Coordinates of C-alpha atoms in Angstrom, one line a residue:
M21 CA 41.6 -2.1 92.4
K22 CA 37.9 -2.2 91.7
P23 CA 36.0 1.0 92.6
A24 CA 34.2 1.0 95.9
T25 CA 30.4 0.6 95.6
E26 CA 27.8 1.8 98.0
P27 CA 26.2 -1.1 99.8
R28 CA 22.4 -1.2 99.6
V29 CA 20.5 0.0 102.7
P30 CA 18.9 -2.9 104.5
G31 CA 15.5 -2.8 106.1
L32 CA 15.2 -1.6 109.7
E33 CA 14.3 -5.1 111.0
Q34 CA 17.3 -6.7 109.3
A35 CA 19.7 -4.0 110.5
E36 CA 18.3 -4.2 114.1
A37 CA 18.8 -8.0 114.0
A38 CA 22.4 -7.5 112.8
L39 CA 23.0 -4.9 115.5
V40 CA 21.8 -7.1 118.3
E41 CA 23.8 -10.1 117.1
H42 CA 27.1 -8.2 116.5
Y43 CA 26.8 -5.2 118.8
A44 CA 29.9 -6.1 120.8
R45 CA 32.0 -6.4 117.6
L46 CA 30.7 -3.1 116.2
V47 CA 31.5 -1.3 119.4
R48 CA 34.9 -2.8 119.6
L49 CA 35.6 -1.7 116.0
G50 CA 34.5 1.8 116.7
Y51 CA 36.6 2.0 119.9
L52 CA 39.8 0.9 118.0
V53 CA 39.3 3.4 115.2
L54 CA 38.3 6.4 117.4
P55 CA 41.2 8.8 118.2
P56 CA 43.2 7.7 121.3
A57 CA 43.5 11.4 122.3
L58 CA 39.8 11.3 123.4
G59 CA 40.8 9.3 126.4
R60 CA 39.4 5.9 127.4
H61 CA 36.2 7.2 129.0
R62 CA 35.2 9.3 126.0
R63 CA 36.2 6.6 123.5
V64 CA 34.0 4.0 125.3
L65 CA 31.0 6.3 125.2
A66 CA 31.7 7.4 121.6
A67 CA 32.1 3.8 120.5
H68 CA 28.7 2.9 121.8
A69 CA 27.3 6.0 120.3
V70 CA 28.6 5.3 116.7
A71 CA 27.3 1.7 116.9
Q72 CA 23.9 2.8 118.2
R73 CA 23.6 5.5 115.6
A74 CA 24.5 3.1 112.7
L75 CA 20.9 2.0 112.2
P76 CA 19.2 3.3 109.1
G77 CA 16.2 5.6 109.3
R78 CA 12.8 4.2 109.9
K79 CA 11.5 5.0 106.5
P80 CA 11.0 1.7 104.5
S81 CA 13.8 1.1 102.0
G82 CA 12.1 -1.0 99.3
K83 CA 13.0 -4.7 99.2
G84 CA 15.2 -4.4 102.3
A85 CA 12.2 -3.6 104.5
G86 CA 10.9 -7.1 104.5
L87 CA 12.0 -10.1 106.6
P88 CA 15.6 -10.4 107.6
T89 CA 17.6 -12.4 105.1
Q90 CA 19.1 -15.8 106.0
R91 CA 22.3 -15.4 108.0
R92 CA 25.5 -15.7 105.9
D93 CA 29.2 -15.5 106.5
R94 CA 29.8 -12.0 107.8
R95 CA 33.6 -12.3 107.8
S96 CA 34.0 -12.3 104.0
G97 CA 34.2 -8.9 102.5
G98 CA 32.5 -9.9 99.3
E99 CA 29.0 -10.5 98.2
G100 CA 28.4 -13.3 100.6
A101 CA 28.4 -11.0 103.6
D102 CA 25.2 -10.3 105.5
P103 CA 24.1 -6.9 104.0
G104 CA 22.8 -5.8 107.4
Y105 CA 26.1 -6.3 109.1
A106 CA 28.1 -4.9 106.2
Y107 CA 25.9 -1.7 106.2
L108 CA 26.3 -1.2 110.0
R109 CA 30.1 -1.8 109.8
R110 CA 30.4 0.9 107.1
R111 CA 28.4 3.3 109.2
V112 CA 30.5 2.6 112.3
L113 CA 33.7 3.0 110.3
T114 CA 32.5 6.3 108.8
G115 CA 31.4 7.7 112.1
A116 CA 34.6 6.7 113.9
L117 CA 36.9 8.0 111.2
E118 CA 35.0 11.3 111.1
A119 CA 35.5 11.8 114.8
G120 CA 39.3 12.0 114.2
R121 CA 39.0 14.8 111.6
P122 CA 39.1 18.5 112.4
V123 CA 35.8 20.3 112.8
R124 CA 34.9 22.4 109.8
V125 CA 33.2 25.8 110.2
A126 CA 32.0 27.6 107.1
G127 CA 34.0 25.2 105.0
R128 CA 37.3 25.8 106.9
E129 CA 39.1 23.5 109.3
V130 CA 39.2 24.7 112.9
R131 CA 41.7 22.3 114.6
W132 CA 41.5 23.8 118.1
L133 CA 37.7 23.5 118.2
P134 CA 36.6 20.2 119.9
R135 CA 33.8 18.1 118.5
T136 CA 30.5 18.1 120.4
P137 CA 30.1 14.8 122.2
P138 CA 27.0 12.7 121.2
P139 CA 24.0 13.3 123.5
L140 CA 23.7 9.6 124.3
P141 CA 24.9 7.5 125.9
R142 CA 25.8 9.7 128.9
V143 CA 27.4 8.7 132.3
V144 CA 27.3 11.0 135.3
G145 CA 29.5 10.5 138.4
L146 CA 31.5 7.7 137.0
R147 CA 34.4 7.2 134.5
L148 CA 34.4 4.0 132.5
F149 CA 37.4 2.1 131.1
P150 CA 37.9 -1.3 129.4
K151 CA 39.1 -3.8 131.9
V152 CA 42.9 -3.7 132.2
G153 CA 44.5 -6.8 130.8
E154 CA 48.0 -8.2 130.8
S155 CA 51.0 -6.1 129.9
D156 CA 51.0 -7.4 126.3
E157 CA 47.5 -6.0 125.9
L158 CA 48.6 -2.6 127.1
A159 CA 51.6 -2.7 124.8
L160 CA 49.3 -3.5 121.8
E161 CA 47.0 -0.6 122.7
Q162 CA 50.0 1.7 122.9
E163 CA 51.2 0.4 119.6
L164 CA 47.9 1.0 117.9
S165 CA 47.7 4.6 119.3
G166 CA 50.7 5.5 117.1
L167 CA 48.9 4.5 113.9
T168 CA 46.6 6.7 111.8
A169 CA 42.8 6.1 112.1
A170 CA 42.8 4.4 108.7
A171 CA 45.6 2.1 109.7
R172 CA 43.8 1.2 113.0
A173 CA 40.7 0.5 111.0
A174 CA 42.6 -1.8 108.7
Y175 CA 44.1 -3.7 111.6
A176 CA 40.7 -4.0 113.3
L177 CA 39.0 -5.3 110.2
R178 CA 41.7 -8.0 109.9
R179 CA 41.5 -9.0 113.5
L180 CA 37.7 -8.7 114.1
D181 CA 36.3 -9.8 110.8
G182 CA 39.2 -11.7 109.3
L183 CA 39.1 -9.7 106.1
E184 CA 41.7 -10.1 103.4
D185 CA 43.5 -7.0 102.2
S186 CA 41.2 -6.5 99.1
A187 CA 38.1 -6.6 101.3
V188 CA 39.8 -4.2 103.8
R189 CA 40.6 -1.7 101.0
D190 CA 36.9 -1.9 99.8
A191 CA 35.6 -1.4 103.3
L192 CA 37.9 1.6 104.0
A193 CA 37.0 3.2 100.6
E194 CA 33.3 2.8 101.3
A195 CA 33.9 4.6 104.7
G196 CA 35.5 7.6 102.9
V197 CA 39.2 6.9 103.2
P198 CA 40.9 8.5 100.1
E199 CA 42.4 6.1 97.6
R200 CA 45.9 7.6 98.1
H201 CA 45.8 6.6 101.8
L202 CA 44.6 3.0 101.4
R203 CA 48.0 1.4 100.7
A204 CA 49.8 3.3 103.4
A205 CA 47.1 2.2 105.9
L206 CA 47.6 -1.4 105.1
R207 CA 51.4 -1.1 105.3
A208 CA 51.1 0.6 108.7
A209 CA 48.8 -2.1 109.9
D210 CA 51.4 -4.7 108.9
T211 CA 53.9 -3.1 111.3
V212 CA 51.8 -4.0 114.4
T213 CA 53.6 -6.8 116.1
G214 CA 51.3 -7.4 119.1
S215 CA 48.8 -10.2 119.0
A216 CA 47.2 -9.8 122.4
A217 CA 43.5 -9.6 123.0
L218 CA 41.9 -6.4 121.8
P219 CA 40.4 -4.0 124.4
D220 CA 36.7 -4.7 124.9
P221 CA 34.6 -1.6 125.5
C222 CA 31.6 -3.7 126.4
S223 CA 33.5 -5.2 129.4
L224 CA 34.1 -2.2 131.6
Q225 CA 35.4 -1.2 135.0
A226 CA 34.1 2.0 136.7
R227 CA 35.9 4.6 138.8
P228 CA 34.4 7.6 140.5
T229 CA 35.0 11.1 139.5
D230 CA 36.6 13.5 142.0
L231 CA 34.7 12.6 145.2
L232 CA 36.1 15.3 147.3
R233 CA 35.1 17.9 144.8
R234 CA 31.6 16.4 144.5
R235 CA 31.1 16.6 148.3
Q236 CA 32.3 20.2 148.3
Y237 CA 29.9 21.0 145.5
G238 CA 27.1 19.3 147.4
R239 CA 27.6 21.4 150.5
T240 CA 27.9 24.5 148.4
A241 CA 24.7 23.7 146.7
L242 CA 22.8 23.0 150.0
F243 CA 23.8 26.3 151.6
G244 CA 23.7 28.4 148.5
G245 CA 20.6 27.1 146.9
A246 CA 18.4 30.1 147.7
A247 CA 21.0 32.5 146.4
L248 CA 21.3 30.6 143.2
V249 CA 17.5 30.7 142.6
V250 CA 17.6 34.5 143.0
S251 CA 20.6 35.0 140.7
A252 CA 19.8 32.2 138.2
G253 CA 18.6 34.7 135.6
A254 CA 21.7 36.7 135.7
L255 CA 24.1 33.7 135.8
A256 CA 22.5 32.3 132.7
F257 CA 24.2 35.0 130.7
L258 CA 27.6 34.6 132.1
P259 CA 30.2 32.4 130.3
V260 CA 31.1 29.0 131.7
G261 CA 34.4 29.1 133.5
R262 CA 36.9 26.6 134.8
G263 CA 38.6 25.8 138.1
P264 CA 42.2 26.7 138.8
D265 CA 43.4 23.7 136.8
G266 CA 41.6 24.7 133.6
A267 CA 40.6 21.7 131.4
A268 CA 42.6 19.2 133.4
A269 CA 41.0 15.9 134.5
P270 CA 40.5 15.5 138.3
P271 CA 43.5 14.1 140.3
Y272 CA 43.2 10.7 141.9
A273 CA 46.3 10.6 144.0
E274 CA 48.9 12.8 145.7
N275 CA 52.6 12.4 144.9
A276 CA 55.2 14.8 146.2
A277 CA 57.4 14.6 143.1
V278 CA 54.5 15.0 140.7
E279 CA 53.1 17.9 142.7
A280 CA 56.5 19.6 142.6
A281 CA 56.6 19.2 138.8
L282 CA 53.1 20.8 138.6
D283 CA 54.0 23.8 140.6
P284 CA 54.4 26.9 138.4
Q285 CA 56.9 28.3 140.9
G286 CA 59.2 25.3 140.3
L287 CA 59.5 25.9 136.5
R288 CA 63.2 26.3 135.5
R289 CA 63.8 29.7 133.9
I290 CA 67.2 30.1 132.2
P291 CA 68.7 33.6 132.2
A292 CA 69.0 35.4 128.9
D293 CA 72.8 35.1 128.3
V294 CA 73.5 31.6 129.5
W295 CA 73.7 30.3 125.9
R296 CA 76.6 32.5 125.2
Q297 CA 78.9 30.8 127.7
S298 CA 77.4 27.3 127.6
S299 CA 79.2 24.3 126.0
R300 CA 75.8 23.2 124.7
T301 CA 73.7 25.1 122.1
D302 CA 70.2 23.5 122.2
F303 CA 66.8 24.0 123.9
S304 CA 68.4 23.5 127.4
V305 CA 69.9 27.0 127.1
W306 CA 66.9 28.8 125.7
P307 CA 65.9 31.7 128.0
A308 CA 62.3 32.1 129.3
R309 CA 60.5 34.7 127.3
G310 CA 57.0 36.1 126.7
S311 CA 54.6 38.6 128.3
A312 CA 52.8 36.0 130.5
M313 CA 55.9 34.5 132.3
D314 CA 54.4 35.7 135.6
D315 CA 50.8 34.5 134.8
T316 CA 50.6 31.8 137.5
G317 CA 47.1 30.8 136.4
L318 CA 48.1 30.2 132.8
L319 CA 51.2 28.3 133.8
R320 CA 49.3 26.2 136.3
R321 CA 46.7 25.2 133.7
A322 CA 49.4 24.3 131.2
L323 CA 51.2 22.0 133.7
A324 CA 47.9 20.5 135.0
V325 CA 46.7 19.7 131.5
W326 CA 50.0 18.2 130.5
A327 CA 49.8 15.9 133.5
R328 CA 46.1 15.1 133.2
P329 CA 44.6 16.1 129.9
G330 CA 40.8 16.2 130.3
E331 CA 38.0 15.5 127.8
E332 CA 38.1 19.0 126.3
V333 CA 41.8 18.8 125.4
T334 CA 43.0 17.9 121.9
V335 CA 46.2 16.0 122.4
S336 CA 48.7 15.3 119.6
A337 CA 52.2 13.7 119.8
T338 CA 54.7 12.9 117.1
P339 CA 55.4 9.1 116.7
G340 CA 57.7 7.9 119.4
T341 CA 56.9 10.7 121.8
Q342 CA 55.5 9.8 125.2
S343 CA 52.5 11.9 126.2
G344 CA 52.8 11.4 130.0
P345 CA 53.5 14.1 132.6
P346 CA 56.9 15.7 133.2
P347 CA 59.3 13.6 135.2
G348 CA 60.3 16.7 137.2
P349 CA 60.2 20.5 137.0
A350 CA 60.1 21.5 133.3
Q351 CA 61.9 24.4 131.7
L352 CA 59.8 27.4 130.6
L353 CA 60.6 28.6 127.1
Y354 CA 57.7 30.9 126.4
A355 CA 54.5 32.1 127.9
G356 CA 52.4 34.7 126.1
E357 CA 49.9 35.4 123.3
A358 CA 50.5 34.4 119.7
G359 CA 47.9 34.2 116.9
G360 CA 44.9 34.8 119.1
A361 CA 45.9 32.1 121.6
S362 CA 47.5 32.1 125.0
V363 CA 50.5 29.8 124.5
V364 CA 52.9 28.1 127.0
L365 CA 56.0 26.3 125.6
L366 CA 57.8 23.9 127.9
Y367 CA 60.8 21.6 127.6
D368 CA 61.7 18.6 129.8
G369 CA 65.0 17.6 128.3
L370 CA 63.4 15.2 125.8
R371 CA 60.2 16.7 124.6
L372 CA 58.8 20.1 123.6
V373 CA 55.3 20.7 124.9
R374 CA 53.0 23.4 123.6
Y375 CA 49.8 24.3 125.5
A376 CA 47.4 26.7 123.8
E377 CA 44.0 28.0 124.9
P378 CA 41.9 30.8 123.3
A379 CA 43.2 34.2 124.5
G380 CA 41.0 35.9 127.0
A381 CA 38.4 33.2 127.1
G382 CA 37.0 31.4 130.1
G383 CA 36.4 28.2 128.1
G384 CA 36.9 26.9 124.6
G385 CA 39.1 24.3 123.0
V386 CA 42.5 23.5 124.6
V387 CA 45.4 22.0 122.6
L388 CA 48.3 20.1 123.9
D389 CA 51.1 19.2 121.4
L390 CA 54.1 17.1 122.3
A391 CA 57.2 16.5 120.1
R392 CA 60.4 14.5 120.8
V393 CA 63.5 16.7 120.2
D394 CA 66.3 14.8 122.0
G395 CA 69.7 15.3 120.5
A396 CA 68.8 18.7 119.0
D397 CA 71.8 20.9 118.1
L398 CA 72.2 24.5 117.2
I399 CA 70.3 24.1 113.9
G400 CA 67.7 21.7 115.2
A401 CA 66.9 24.1 118.1
S402 CA 66.8 27.2 116.0
A403 CA 63.0 27.6 115.8
V404 CA 59.7 26.2 117.1
V405 CA 56.2 26.6 115.8
I406 CA 54.5 28.7 118.4
S407 CA 51.1 29.0 116.7
R408 CA 49.5 27.8 113.5
D409 CA 46.1 29.0 112.3
D410 CA 44.6 28.5 108.8
G411 CA 48.0 28.2 107.2
N412 CA 49.5 31.1 109.0
T413 CA 52.5 30.0 111.1
R414 CA 54.4 31.9 113.7
Y415 CA 57.8 30.7 115.0
L416 CA 59.7 31.3 118.2
T417 CA 63.3 31.7 117.2
A418 CA 66.4 30.8 119.3
P419 CA 68.4 33.5 121.0
W420 CA 71.4 32.9 118.7
V421 CA 69.4 33.6 115.6
S422 CA 70.7 36.9 114.1
D423 CA 68.6 37.1 111.0
A424 CA 65.4 35.4 109.8
A425 CA 63.9 35.6 106.4
T426 CA 61.3 33.7 104.3
S427 CA 61.3 32.6 100.7
D428 CA 59.1 30.5 98.4
L429 CA 60.8 27.2 97.9
A430 CA 58.5 26.5 94.9
D431 CA 59.9 29.6 93.1
A432 CA 63.5 29.1 92.0
D433 CA 63.9 32.8 91.2
G434 CA 62.0 34.2 94.2
A435 CA 63.7 36.7 96.4
S436 CA 64.0 36.3 100.2
T437 CA 61.9 38.6 102.4
T438 CA 63.1 39.7 105.8
L439 CA 61.0 38.2 108.5
R440 CA 60.3 40.6 111.5
T441 CA 60.6 39.2 115.0
D442 CA 59.5 40.9 118.2
E443 CA 61.6 41.4 121.3
D444 CA 60.7 37.8 122.5
G445 CA 61.8 36.2 119.2
V446 CA 58.3 35.6 117.8
T447 CA 58.1 36.1 114.1
D448 CA 55.3 37.6 112.0
P449 CA 53.0 35.1 110.5
V450 CA 54.3 33.1 107.6
R451 CA 52.0 31.5 105.0
T452 CA 52.9 27.8 105.0
P453 CA 51.2 24.8 103.4
A454 CA 50.9 22.9 106.7
G455 CA 47.2 22.3 107.4
T456 CA 46.1 23.4 103.9
E457 CA 45.3 21.4 100.7
E458 CA 46.8 23.7 98.1
C459 CA 50.4 24.3 97.2
V460 CA 50.4 27.6 95.4
E461 CA 53.7 28.4 97.2
F462 CA 55.9 26.7 99.8
R463 CA 57.3 29.2 102.3
V464 CA 60.4 28.2 104.2
L465 CA 62.5 29.9 106.9
E466 CA 65.9 31.2 106.1
I467 CA 67.7 31.2 109.4
T468 CA 71.2 32.8 110.0
A469 CA 72.9 32.1 113.3
Q470 CA 75.2 34.6 114.9
G471 CA 78.7 34.2 113.4
A472 CA 77.5 32.2 110.4
D473 CA 78.2 33.3 106.9
R474 CA 75.1 31.9 105.2
P475 CA 71.6 30.8 106.1
Y476 CA 70.0 27.4 106.4
L477 CA 66.5 26.4 105.4
L478 CA 63.8 25.1 107.7
A479 CA 60.4 23.8 106.5
D480 CA 57.1 23.6 108.4
L481 CA 55.8 20.0 107.8
G482 CA 53.0 20.3 110.3
E483 CA 55.0 19.6 113.5
L484 CA 56.3 21.6 116.4
A485 CA 59.9 21.5 115.2
P486 CA 60.5 22.6 111.6
A487 CA 62.6 20.2 109.5
L488 CA 66.1 21.1 108.2
L489 CA 66.5 20.9 104.4
T490 CA 69.7 19.4 103.0
H491 CA 70.8 18.3 99.6
G492 CA 73.4 16.0 98.1
E493 CA 74.6 12.4 98.4
P494 CA 73.5 10.7 101.6
G495 CA 76.0 10.7 104.4
D496 CA 78.6 13.3 105.5
R497 CA 78.7 14.7 102.0
A498 CA 75.0 15.9 102.2
G499 CA 75.2 19.6 102.6
I500 CA 72.9 22.0 104.4
A501 CA 70.6 23.7 101.8
G502 CA 71.4 27.3 101.8
A503 CA 69.5 30.2 100.3
T504 CA 70.7 29.6 96.7
E505 CA 71.9 26.1 96.3
A506 CA 69.9 23.7 94.2
R507 CA 66.8 26.0 94.2
D508 CA 65.8 24.9 90.7
Q509 CA 65.6 21.3 92.0
W510 CA 63.8 22.2 95.2
A511 CA 61.3 24.3 93.3
R512 CA 60.1 21.2 91.5
I513 CA 59.9 18.9 94.5
A514 CA 58.7 21.4 97.1
C515 CA 55.0 20.6 96.8
H516 CA 55.6 17.0 97.5
L517 CA 57.2 17.7 100.9
P518 CA 54.0 17.6 102.9
S519 CA 53.6 14.0 102.0
V520 CA 56.6 13.0 104.0
G521 CA 55.7 15.0 107.1
G522 CA 53.8 13.9 110.2
G523 CA 56.3 11.4 111.4
G524 CA 58.5 13.4 113.7
V525 CA 60.7 14.6 110.8
R526 CA 64.0 16.1 111.8
A527 CA 65.6 16.6 108.3
V528 CA 64.8 16.1 104.7
N529 CA 67.5 15.4 102.1
A530 CA 67.1 15.8 98.3
W531 CA 69.6 13.8 96.2
D532 CA 69.8 14.0 92.4
F533 CA 71.0 10.5 92.0
A534 CA 70.8 10.2 88.2
A535 CA 70.4 12.2 85.0
Q536 CA 69.2 10.8 81.7
N537 CA 68.9 11.9 78.1
L538 CA 65.3 11.2 77.1
P539 CA 64.3 9.6 73.8
D540 CA 62.9 11.5 70.8
G541 CA 65.0 14.5 71.5
A542 CA 63.0 15.4 74.6
G543 CA 65.9 16.8 76.5
R544 CA 67.6 15.8 79.8
A545 CA 65.7 14.6 82.9
E546 CA 66.8 14.4 86.5
W547 CA 66.0 11.8 89.0
V548 CA 65.7 12.9 92.7
C549 CA 65.4 10.9 95.9
T550 CA 63.8 12.7 98.8
R551 CA 64.3 11.0 102.2
T552 CA 63.4 12.1 105.7
E553 CA 65.2 11.4 109.0
T554 CA 63.2 11.4 112.2
W555 CA 64.0 12.5 115.8
R556 CA 63.4 8.9 117.0
G557 CA 65.5 7.2 114.3
A558 CA 62.9 4.9 112.9
G559 CA 60.1 5.8 110.6
S560 CA 62.0 7.4 107.7
R561 CA 60.1 8.0 104.5
T562 CA 61.6 7.9 101.0
L563 CA 60.1 9.0 97.7
T564 CA 61.7 9.2 94.2
Q565 CA 60.7 11.7 91.6
F566 CA 61.2 12.0 87.9
L567 CA 61.9 15.6 86.6
P568 CA 61.6 15.8 82.9
P569 CA 62.3 19.2 81.2
P570 CA 59.5 21.4 82.6
T571 CA 56.8 22.8 80.3
T572 CA 56.3 25.7 82.8
P573 CA 58.7 27.2 85.3
G574 CA 58.8 25.2 88.5
E575 CA 56.5 22.4 87.2
P576 CA 56.4 19.7 89.9
G577 CA 58.1 16.5 89.3
V578 CA 56.4 13.1 89.1
V579 CA 56.5 10.9 92.2
T580 CA 57.5 7.4 91.0
A581 CA 57.7 5.4 94.2
T582 CA 57.3 5.8 98.0
A583 CA 58.5 3.7 100.9
E584 CA 58.6 3.8 104.7
D585 CA 61.5 2.5 106.8
S586 CA 63.4 1.7 103.6
P587 CA 67.2 2.0 103.8
S588 CA 67.4 3.3 100.3
C589 CA 68.8 6.8 99.8
G590 CA 70.1 6.7 103.4
H591 CA 73.7 6.9 104.5
R592 CA 73.8 3.2 105.4
F593 CA 72.4 2.0 102.0
P594 CA 72.3 4.8 99.4
S595 CA 71.5 2.5 96.4
V596 CA 68.1 3.1 94.8
L597 CA 66.2 2.0 91.6
T598 CA 62.9 3.4 90.3
G599 CA 61.0 4.0 87.0
V600 CA 57.9 5.4 85.4
L601 CA 55.9 5.2 82.2
W602 CA 56.5 8.4 80.2
R603 CA 55.1 9.8 76.9
S604 CA 57.5 11.6 74.7
P605 CA 56.7 14.7 72.6
A606 CA 56.4 12.3 69.7
E607 CA 53.5 10.6 71.4
S608 CA 55.5 7.4 72.0
W609 CA 55.4 5.6 75.3
Y610 CA 58.5 4.5 77.2
L611 CA 59.5 2.9 80.4
V612 CA 62.2 5.2 81.7
A613 CA 64.2 4.0 84.7
A614 CA 67.2 5.1 86.7
G615 CA 69.4 3.9 89.5
S616 CA 72.1 5.2 91.7
E617 CA 75.7 5.4 90.3
D618 CA 76.5 1.8 91.6
V619 CA 73.9 0.3 89.2
S620 CA 75.5 -1.3 86.2
A621 CA 72.5 -2.7 84.4
I622 CA 68.6 -2.4 84.6
T623 CA 66.2 -5.2 83.6
A624 CA 62.5 -4.9 83.0
S625 CA 60.0 -7.8 83.1
G626 CA 56.2 -8.1 82.9
G627 CA 54.4 -5.8 80.6
V628 CA 57.6 -4.3 79.4
T629 CA 60.7 -6.4 78.8
G630 CA 64.3 -5.5 78.1
K631 CA 67.7 -4.7 79.5
A632 CA 69.9 -1.7 79.4
A633 CA 73.5 -1.3 80.5
G634 CA 74.4 1.5 82.8
S635 CA 72.3 3.3 85.5
T636 CA 69.5 4.5 83.2
A637 CA 67.1 2.8 80.8
A638 CA 64.5 3.9 78.2
L639 CA 62.5 0.9 76.8
P640 CA 59.5 1.2 74.4
A641 CA 56.2 0.4 76.1
E642 CA 52.5 0.5 75.7
E643 CA 50.2 3.0 77.6
G644 CA 49.2 1.5 80.9
A645 CA 51.8 -1.3 80.9
E646 CA 53.0 -2.6 84.2
A647 CA 56.5 -3.8 84.7
E648 CA 58.9 -4.9 87.4
L649 CA 62.5 -3.6 87.6
T650 CA 65.6 -5.1 88.9
A651 CA 69.2 -3.9 88.7
E652 CA 72.6 -5.4 88.8
L653 CA 75.1 -3.6 91.1
A654 CA 78.8 -3.1 90.2
D655 CA 79.8 -5.3 93.1
G656 CA 77.7 -8.2 91.7
G657 CA 74.7 -7.7 93.9
E658 CA 71.1 -7.3 92.9
L659 CA 68.7 -4.4 93.7
A660 CA 64.9 -4.3 93.6
M661 CA 62.9 -1.2 92.7
L662 CA 61.8 1.1 95.5
G663 CA 58.2 0.8 96.7

């Protein structure tokens, strides 16, 4: 792909003309890319803000400061596009994508800190929403909310500007999307099935804010005005507080069932020893724990925010997880402090919900995380991430966990370290790669359940529920990765695990599907397929890795292919084929390839041609050559390469 180039800055008059002509399209583009977690009202205002702030500065910019150029076709992504519109589109994309990234303070990400809303436009006393369309329009908007910001941008550029994929890639690259994310964004945009009309943030309907509360405030202001004048100086130094519902949005209707679900006194609290006699061993038998179980104010705020997350709330949900309110009284799992935050952990039979606010503060960022965990078993319900701050993760462990330890998955010879847990089952902080960019080490949990003779491994992939690590051939023969099995192999693929997270991952299996003697006496290489399984069933991710003899201990393998929702390496269709260009110690280049054991021959075409019998191949090649691989299966079928 050609490198992205910076479009020239047009003159102010030319940009203003493009903004006036295409304002509605630019606002709609911003609305689609902005994070759905903002809520419709804030997204509408933010979309208008990014469009209005897209104009260049008023300083003349050379040639571009003259008369507007002749109107040309804006829908092409190439050089025929109006530079005024192309410039504004890039600015809108950049601003909307930036709004979805964590705030950085002193060079470090602070995920719980909300972004400051733009000063203009502002609306007081009303909440604005795009007009509600047909059910298919709502379904499309819900479908888009499950995509990444880059994928939503790719979809919007196709729909609004009719851009081809090459132009979409260039536009996203110019807006700051990393090269490694471009292909995934286009693939994700391809999965959108809806074709309904897109929401129009320029065609709005208005609703009032809480009228009863406003009337109450008005009466209070009338009778207390004099007192406020006297005490204004003192009040200016007091922190801004919240009402009893915390950061929740104002309610619009009364409903007996909903009100019962939001009553802290109605929370289900399981006694401590129920799990010992229960026929089930999952989250439904976790006891209520924590030092704040009787803090009615904290519990009320958590329930109210879950039902009506306001503008200050940062909401995240794993794919396939509904973010709506509880259908009835939820089960309280934990309420207390962890990692400098007041945390409430709830369970409604389908979802885990974590509410967090700064401990001891009357304001500040509020976080609401939701994760689908239906079908959890003893292992899947062994631990939950209770807090995560700057790479330090604390877990809440199940009552049946007898021992907890941690070890570095990236160090095959590293020893396990006992992990201390307090009386409520909260662990000491564990340094994990979730939320960080480096992979110096990859700490995993080693959990031993009561009565078990060996531990199993859980990895933090950035979600509420850590993922179970397994190894072996897909299906029933895949074994739970214990503390010692296959550690040499895990050490070389550990740092690639974060790339398969973020999709509601339940388990990750590593399968060494082939081994190969390399040319020029380079030794023996392993081929590993890593595949995730999700809580919702769909959305699995697969990547293959080439592990030549390491030059240093634990040297990471080379990722040769990635795929989403591919059946390869799964229990229904374990067959897989992949390859990579490799340079031997003799400075010769080869196309090395491998398939699963049911592959009987491998054929290369394109920049490298040749055929090899068996499940591995090593064909002479030139540096930078591109080739396509196909395989013949033992049953007479044909297999394409992964990716």
